[in-house]
Amino acid sequence: MTLEEKVGQIFIICTEQLDTAPAVDGVKSEDKKLTAAMIETLKKYPAGGFIIMRNNIENPEQLKKLTADLKASCRIAPIIAVDEEGGRVARIANHGSFDVPKYESMEAIGDTGDPENAYEAASTIGGYIKEYGFTMDFAPVADINTNPENIVIGNRAFGSEPELVSRMVSAYLDGLHSQGIAGSMKHFPGHGDTQADTHSGYVAVYKTWDELMSAELIPFIDNFGFADSVMVAHITLKNITVDNLPATLSKELITGRLRGELGYNGAVITDALNMGAIHENYSSAESAVLAFEAGNDILLIPYDYREAFDAVLEAVRSGRISEERLNDSVRRILALKNI
């Protein structure tokens, strides 16, 4: 691999980020197909994977062609990911053009108390997303719904009891794996006890590490051995980290706590870096370098992909980030792809 290809591996982007034409009213003209111009951009800015959002989907035939074209355009097989949790976050099931099973919510599945229902749901979801060319599902939600005022997690979580959530998360991962789909537990270290939404801006959590260890962290820790990856939230842990950074940018949390203290050795993915909690406070270049230095392996949807790519590439060339550190992440990513 060239250095540029190695840097590209750490990014999962939206297809329209390859479109160099100016946006009109904030919207890119090409978001449902891969054009020749976008393929040329991809040659200069190779990406390790793509996330398909609702705006990228028109109908089953178009989606199959899009994912096939993305795979064909990459020298190194890409991750093709989607947020298909089941319930209100389901890009395919909630799109009117697709005839696939729908689920009320993961909370409703958790309420049954039977992990077999979580397995069945994930196996079904894994089966139909595989048909459309996906290799990874950004699920399950491993958060515990501990705050009734929570506006972002709520019934996306399996419940409010750590051991129940842990069992459901384990079964859900098994269901995805039964279809050959990789999963991602989210949102470490737990987004369940928040009121604000990191999509919009800064969110602080005031629990101590001991409090998280007794609740929010349990589903993650219990399932580290089964998880393909862990997605980190943008929440700021006011009574845990001294760097006062969002968790995704905190080396203290990711390298020190997640990898060091808790011993997790798998792939670590940021939540989307174009979300308000990051984009409103950091440039794409700054957030990408900080997130990678913190210990993340995959940087999800930087606001400006080319700016983020160039910044990480320059950080490696200058020695700020060692190539061996980059190689460590590339190895984890290739393992995630079964390459």
Short mmCIF file of C-alpha atoms in Angstrom, two decimals:
data_model
loop_
_atom_site.label_atom_id
_atom_site.label_comp_id
_atom_site.label_asym_id
_atom_site.label_seq_id
_atom_site.Cartn_x
_atom_site.Cartn_y
_atom_site.Cartn_z
CA MET A 1 0.00 0.00 0.00
CA THR A 2 1.11 3.55 -0.66
CA LEU A 3 1.08 6.02 2.21
CA GLU A 4 -1.96 7.68 0.64
CA GLU A 5 -3.78 4.36 0.51
CA LYS A 6 -2.96 3.70 4.17
CA VAL A 7 -4.32 7.12 5.17
CA GLY A 8 -7.43 6.51 3.08
CA GLN A 9 -8.13 3.27 4.89
CA ILE A 10 -8.90 5.13 8.11
CA PHE A 11 -11.80 7.06 6.60
CA ILE A 12 -15.43 6.06 6.05
CA ILE A 13 -17.18 8.76 4.07
CA CYS A 14 -20.45 9.59 2.32
CA THR A 15 -20.44 9.18 -1.45
CA GLU A 16 -21.31 12.82 -2.12
CA GLN A 17 -18.07 13.88 -0.42
CA LEU A 18 -16.35 12.74 -3.62
CA ASP A 19 -18.42 15.20 -5.67
CA THR A 20 -16.22 18.24 -6.36
CA ALA A 21 -19.09 20.29 -7.82
CA PRO A 22 -20.27 23.07 -5.47
CA ALA A 23 -23.29 22.32 -3.33
CA VAL A 24 -26.54 24.14 -4.13
CA ASP A 25 -28.39 25.24 -0.98
CA GLY A 26 -26.14 22.88 0.97
CA VAL A 27 -27.06 19.86 -1.17
CA LYS A 28 -24.72 17.96 -3.46
CA SER A 29 -26.16 17.14 -6.87
CA GLU A 30 -24.72 13.63 -6.99
CA ASP A 31 -25.63 11.57 -3.96
CA LYS A 32 -27.29 8.48 -5.43
CA LYS A 33 -24.72 7.37 -8.00
CA LEU A 34 -20.99 7.23 -8.54
CA THR A 35 -19.88 9.41 -11.46
CA ALA A 36 -16.66 9.32 -13.46
CA ALA A 37 -15.57 12.56 -11.78
CA MET A 38 -16.15 11.05 -8.33
CA ILE A 39 -14.08 8.00 -9.28
CA GLU A 40 -11.25 10.34 -10.27
CA THR A 41 -11.48 12.07 -6.88
CA LEU A 42 -11.35 8.66 -5.22
CA LYS A 43 -8.06 7.93 -6.97
CA LYS A 44 -6.47 10.96 -5.29
CA TYR A 45 -8.35 10.54 -2.02
CA PRO A 46 -8.85 6.77 -1.61
CA ALA A 47 -11.30 5.88 1.15
CA GLY A 48 -11.43 2.79 3.30
CA GLY A 49 -15.19 2.67 3.30
CA PHE A 50 -18.52 4.33 2.67
CA ILE A 51 -21.63 4.89 4.73
CA ILE A 52 -24.92 4.97 2.86
CA MET A 53 -27.41 7.46 4.27
CA ARG A 54 -31.10 7.92 3.47
CA ASN A 55 -30.35 10.61 0.87
CA ASN A 56 -28.16 8.12 -1.02
CA ILE A 57 -31.05 5.67 -1.47
CA GLU A 58 -33.70 5.80 -4.18
CA ASN A 59 -34.83 2.22 -4.77
CA PRO A 60 -33.52 -1.36 -4.54
CA GLU A 61 -32.00 -1.46 -8.03
CA GLN A 62 -30.22 1.89 -7.59
CA LEU A 63 -28.88 0.88 -4.17
CA LYS A 64 -27.46 -2.41 -5.45
CA LYS A 65 -25.76 -0.59 -8.32
CA LEU A 66 -24.34 2.09 -6.02
CA THR A 67 -22.78 -0.38 -3.59
CA ALA A 68 -21.45 -2.52 -6.45
CA ASP A 69 -19.92 0.53 -8.15
CA LEU A 70 -18.28 1.62 -4.89
CA LYS A 71 -16.70 -1.80 -4.48
CA ALA A 72 -15.52 -1.86 -8.09
CA SER A 73 -13.96 1.61 -7.78
CA CYS A 74 -11.64 0.68 -4.88
CA ARG A 75 -8.36 -1.22 -5.27
CA ILE A 76 -8.70 -2.38 -1.66
CA ALA A 77 -12.13 -3.78 -0.77
CA PRO A 78 -14.10 -1.08 1.07
CA ILE A 79 -16.37 -1.29 4.08
CA ILE A 80 -19.94 -0.56 2.94
CA ALA A 81 -21.81 0.50 6.07
CA VAL A 82 -25.30 1.59 7.04
CA ASP A 83 -27.18 2.64 10.17
CA GLU A 84 -29.81 -0.11 10.23
CA GLU A 85 -30.49 -0.61 13.93
CA GLY A 86 -34.15 -1.52 13.55
CA GLY A 87 -36.82 0.86 14.84
CA ARG A 88 -36.59 4.59 14.10
CA VAL A 89 -33.00 4.40 12.85
CA ALA A 90 -33.24 2.15 9.79
CA ARG A 91 -32.22 3.73 6.48
CA ILE A 92 -33.64 0.89 4.36
CA ALA A 93 -36.62 -0.37 6.37
CA ASN A 94 -37.93 3.18 6.86
CA HIS A 95 -37.54 4.02 3.17
CA GLY A 96 -40.79 3.60 1.28
CA SER A 97 -39.21 1.81 -1.68
CA PHE A 98 -38.16 -1.32 0.19
CA ASP A 99 -40.23 -4.31 1.22
CA VAL A 100 -38.30 -5.57 4.23
CA PRO A 101 -39.35 -6.42 7.80
CA LYS A 102 -39.74 -3.49 10.20
CA TYR A 103 -39.28 -3.45 13.96
CA GLU A 104 -41.05 -1.19 16.40
CA SER A 105 -37.91 -0.50 18.44
CA MET A 106 -35.06 -2.24 20.19
CA GLU A 107 -36.73 -1.25 23.46
CA ALA A 108 -39.75 -3.36 22.46
CA ILE A 109 -37.43 -6.30 21.80
CA GLY A 110 -35.70 -5.75 25.13
CA ASP A 111 -39.08 -5.68 26.86
CA THR A 112 -39.63 -9.30 25.81
CA GLY A 113 -36.64 -10.31 27.94
CA ASP A 114 -35.70 -12.93 25.35
CA PRO A 115 -32.32 -12.48 23.60
CA GLU A 116 -33.53 -14.82 20.85
CA ASN A 117 -35.71 -11.96 19.62
CA ALA A 118 -32.66 -9.70 19.34
CA TYR A 119 -30.84 -12.47 17.44
CA GLU A 120 -33.77 -12.92 15.06
CA ALA A 121 -34.04 -9.20 14.37
CA ALA A 122 -30.32 -8.81 13.71
CA SER A 123 -30.17 -11.91 11.54
CA THR A 124 -33.09 -10.60 9.48
CA ILE A 125 -31.54 -7.13 9.21
CA GLY A 126 -28.14 -8.59 8.38
CA GLY A 127 -29.71 -10.76 5.70
CA TYR A 128 -31.43 -7.96 3.82
CA ILE A 129 -28.58 -5.43 4.07
CA LYS A 130 -26.20 -8.09 2.74
CA GLU A 131 -28.50 -8.48 -0.26
CA TYR A 132 -27.99 -4.79 -1.00
CA GLY A 133 -24.21 -5.00 -0.83
CA PHE A 134 -23.49 -3.95 2.73
CA THR A 135 -20.67 -5.43 4.80
CA MET A 136 -21.21 -3.58 8.09
CA ASP A 137 -24.08 -2.37 10.25
CA PHE A 138 -23.47 0.47 12.71
CA ALA A 139 -25.42 -1.41 15.37
CA PRO A 140 -26.25 -2.53 18.01
CA VAL A 141 -26.93 0.36 20.37
CA ALA A 142 -25.26 -0.73 23.61
CA ASP A 143 -26.39 2.36 25.51
CA ILE A 144 -28.56 2.02 28.60
CA ASN A 145 -31.62 4.24 28.61
CA THR A 146 -31.03 5.66 32.07
CA ASN A 147 -32.37 9.19 31.50
CA PRO A 148 -36.07 9.61 30.65
CA GLU A 149 -35.26 13.07 29.22
CA ASN A 150 -32.87 11.58 26.66
CA ILE A 151 -33.81 12.85 23.19
CA VAL A 152 -31.24 10.94 21.11
CA ILE A 153 -31.21 7.37 22.49
CA GLY A 154 -34.56 6.60 24.15
CA ASN A 155 -36.17 3.51 22.63
CA ARG A 156 -33.12 2.86 20.44
CA ALA A 157 -31.70 1.20 23.56
CA PHE A 158 -32.78 -2.30 24.61
CA GLY A 159 -33.66 -1.05 28.07
CA SER A 160 -32.53 0.56 31.31
CA GLU A 161 -31.02 -2.50 33.04
CA PRO A 162 -27.33 -3.16 32.26
CA GLU A 163 -27.41 -6.96 32.33
CA LEU A 164 -30.49 -7.11 30.08
CA VAL A 165 -28.91 -4.73 27.57
CA SER A 166 -25.71 -6.77 27.66
CA ARG A 167 -27.53 -10.01 26.80
CA MET A 168 -29.46 -8.34 23.99
CA VAL A 169 -26.32 -6.76 22.53
CA SER A 170 -24.57 -10.14 22.54
CA ALA A 171 -27.48 -11.81 20.75
CA TYR A 172 -27.76 -8.96 18.24
CA LEU A 173 -24.07 -9.27 17.35
CA ASP A 174 -24.53 -13.02 16.92
CA GLY A 175 -27.43 -12.37 14.57
CA LEU A 176 -25.40 -10.01 12.38
CA HIS A 177 -22.50 -12.46 12.33
CA SER A 178 -24.81 -15.26 11.22
CA GLN A 179 -25.21 -13.30 7.97
CA GLY A 180 -21.55 -12.37 7.61
CA ILE A 181 -22.16 -8.75 8.62
CA ALA A 182 -19.83 -6.87 10.96
CA GLY A 183 -21.34 -4.81 13.79
CA SER A 184 -20.34 -1.83 15.88
CA MET A 185 -21.36 -1.37 19.51
CA LYS A 186 -22.28 2.24 20.15
CA HIS A 187 -21.96 4.82 21.72
CA PHE A 188 -19.01 4.24 24.07
CA PRO A 189 -18.78 5.02 26.96
CA GLY A 190 -22.58 5.37 27.06
CA HIS A 191 -24.92 8.02 25.64
CA GLY A 192 -27.94 6.89 27.61
CA ASP A 193 -27.72 9.36 30.50
CA THR A 194 -27.77 12.57 28.46
CA GLN A 195 -30.42 15.15 27.65
CA ALA A 196 -28.78 17.01 24.77
CA ASP A 197 -27.92 15.66 21.32
CA THR A 198 -24.33 15.55 19.99
CA HIS A 199 -25.77 15.93 16.48
CA SER A 200 -26.53 19.53 17.45
CA GLY A 201 -23.69 20.55 19.75
CA TYR A 202 -21.72 20.11 22.97
CA VAL A 203 -22.95 17.44 25.41
CA ALA A 204 -21.51 16.89 28.88
CA VAL A 205 -21.84 13.86 31.16
CA TYR A 206 -21.09 14.29 34.86
CA LYS A 207 -20.92 10.67 36.01
CA THR A 208 -17.70 9.35 37.52
CA TRP A 209 -15.80 6.40 36.05
CA ASP A 210 -17.00 4.18 38.90
CA GLU A 211 -20.59 5.14 38.12
CA LEU A 212 -20.11 4.29 34.45
CA MET A 213 -18.45 0.99 35.40
CA SER A 214 -21.50 0.03 37.45
CA ALA A 215 -23.96 0.68 34.62
CA GLU A 216 -23.23 2.20 31.18
CA LEU A 217 -19.98 0.35 30.54
CA ILE A 218 -21.28 -3.13 31.38
CA PRO A 219 -22.75 -4.01 27.94
CA PHE A 220 -19.55 -2.87 26.26
CA ILE A 221 -17.17 -4.71 28.58
CA ASP A 222 -19.25 -7.89 28.51
CA ASN A 223 -19.15 -7.98 24.71
CA PHE A 224 -15.64 -6.80 23.84
CA GLY A 225 -14.77 -10.36 22.87
CA PHE A 226 -17.63 -10.56 20.35
CA ALA A 227 -17.59 -7.03 18.95
CA ASP A 228 -16.13 -6.23 15.55
CA SER A 229 -15.76 -2.59 16.53
CA VAL A 230 -16.73 0.02 19.10
CA MET A 231 -18.09 3.45 18.14
CA VAL A 232 -17.17 6.33 20.45
CA ALA A 233 -19.61 9.14 21.28
CA HIS A 234 -18.85 12.87 21.21
CA ILE A 235 -19.87 13.33 24.84
CA THR A 236 -17.50 15.18 27.17
CA LEU A 237 -16.86 13.40 30.48
CA LYS A 238 -16.48 16.29 32.90
CA ASN A 239 -15.66 14.20 35.99
CA ILE A 240 -13.43 11.63 34.26
CA THR A 241 -11.08 13.19 31.72
CA VAL A 242 -8.89 16.18 32.50
CA ASP A 243 -8.38 17.12 28.85
CA ASN A 244 -12.01 18.35 28.66
CA LEU A 245 -12.29 16.97 25.11
CA PRO A 246 -15.20 15.07 23.59
CA ALA A 247 -14.65 11.33 24.08
CA THR A 248 -13.89 10.86 20.37
CA LEU A 249 -10.93 13.24 20.63
CA SER A 250 -9.70 12.17 24.06
CA LYS A 251 -6.53 10.08 24.17
CA GLU A 252 -7.08 9.83 27.90
CA LEU A 253 -10.36 8.00 27.31
CA ILE A 254 -9.65 5.92 24.19
CA THR A 255 -6.00 4.96 24.60
CA GLY A 256 -5.91 5.23 28.38
CA ARG A 257 -9.27 3.85 29.46
CA LEU A 258 -10.76 1.85 26.55
CA ARG A 259 -7.58 0.22 25.31
CA GLY A 260 -5.42 0.43 28.44
CA GLU A 261 -7.61 -0.10 31.49
CA LEU A 262 -10.41 -2.08 29.82
CA GLY A 263 -8.12 -3.99 27.44
CA TYR A 264 -10.13 -3.60 24.24
CA ASN A 265 -7.94 -4.41 21.23
CA GLY A 266 -10.43 -4.27 18.35
CA ALA A 267 -11.29 -1.50 15.92
CA VAL A 268 -12.43 1.84 17.33
CA ILE A 269 -14.61 4.13 15.22
CA THR A 270 -15.57 7.75 15.85
CA ASP A 271 -19.16 8.81 15.69
CA ALA A 272 -19.71 11.04 12.66
CA LEU A 273 -17.24 13.91 12.74
CA ASN A 274 -19.65 16.19 10.86
CA MET A 275 -21.95 16.30 13.89
CA GLY A 276 -22.38 19.60 15.70
CA ALA A 277 -20.43 18.62 18.81
CA ILE A 278 -17.29 18.37 16.64
CA HIS A 279 -17.89 20.48 13.54
CA GLU A 280 -18.96 23.56 15.49
CA ASN A 281 -15.80 23.50 17.60
CA TYR A 282 -13.01 22.04 15.43
CA SER A 283 -11.91 22.26 11.82
CA SER A 284 -12.02 19.07 9.75
CA ALA A 285 -8.21 18.98 9.79
CA GLU A 286 -7.95 19.47 13.55
CA SER A 287 -10.65 16.97 14.49
CA ALA A 288 -9.25 14.28 12.17
CA VAL A 289 -5.72 14.50 13.56
CA LEU A 290 -6.90 14.73 17.17
CA ALA A 291 -9.28 11.78 16.74
CA PHE A 292 -6.57 9.60 15.24
CA GLU A 293 -4.04 10.62 17.89
CA ALA A 294 -6.63 9.77 20.54
CA GLY A 295 -6.59 6.14 19.42
CA ASN A 296 -9.43 5.82 16.92
CA ASP A 297 -8.77 3.56 13.94
CA ILE A 298 -11.60 4.78 11.69
CA LEU A 299 -12.73 8.38 11.26
CA LEU A 300 -16.38 8.54 10.23
CA ILE A 301 -17.66 11.29 7.92
CA PRO A 302 -15.34 14.23 8.51
CA TYR A 303 -17.13 17.44 7.54
CA ASP A 304 -14.58 18.09 4.76
CA TYR A 305 -13.07 14.78 3.68
CA ARG A 306 -10.27 16.19 1.56
CA GLU A 307 -9.19 18.62 4.28
CA ALA A 308 -9.19 15.82 6.86
CA PHE A 309 -7.31 13.43 4.54
CA ASP A 310 -4.64 16.02 3.75
CA ALA A 311 -4.20 16.85 7.44
CA VAL A 312 -3.64 13.23 8.49
CA LEU A 313 -1.32 12.64 5.54
CA GLU A 314 0.75 15.69 6.47
CA ALA A 315 0.79 14.63 10.14
CA VAL A 316 2.31 11.29 9.12
CA ARG A 317 4.80 12.88 6.73
CA SER A 318 5.91 15.35 9.39
CA GLY A 319 6.29 12.67 12.06
CA ARG A 320 3.53 13.99 14.30
CA ILE A 321 1.82 10.63 13.70
CA SER A 322 4.21 7.72 13.22
CA GLU A 323 3.73 5.44 10.24
CA GLU A 324 3.81 2.48 12.63
CA ARG A 325 0.84 3.98 14.49
CA LEU A 326 -0.94 4.30 11.14
CA ASN A 327 0.00 0.72 10.28
CA ASP A 328 -1.54 -0.52 13.55
CA SER A 329 -4.90 0.95 12.57
CA VAL A 330 -4.67 -0.27 8.99
CA ARG A 331 -4.08 -3.81 10.27
CA ARG A 332 -7.20 -3.60 12.45
CA ILE A 333 -9.21 -2.24 9.54
CA LEU A 334 -8.06 -4.97 7.17
CA ALA A 335 -8.93 -7.55 9.84
CA LEU A 336 -12.39 -5.96 10.11
CA LYS A 337 -12.73 -6.45 6.35
CA ASN A 338 -11.44 -10.03 6.62
CA ILE A 339 -8.57 -9.14 4.30
#
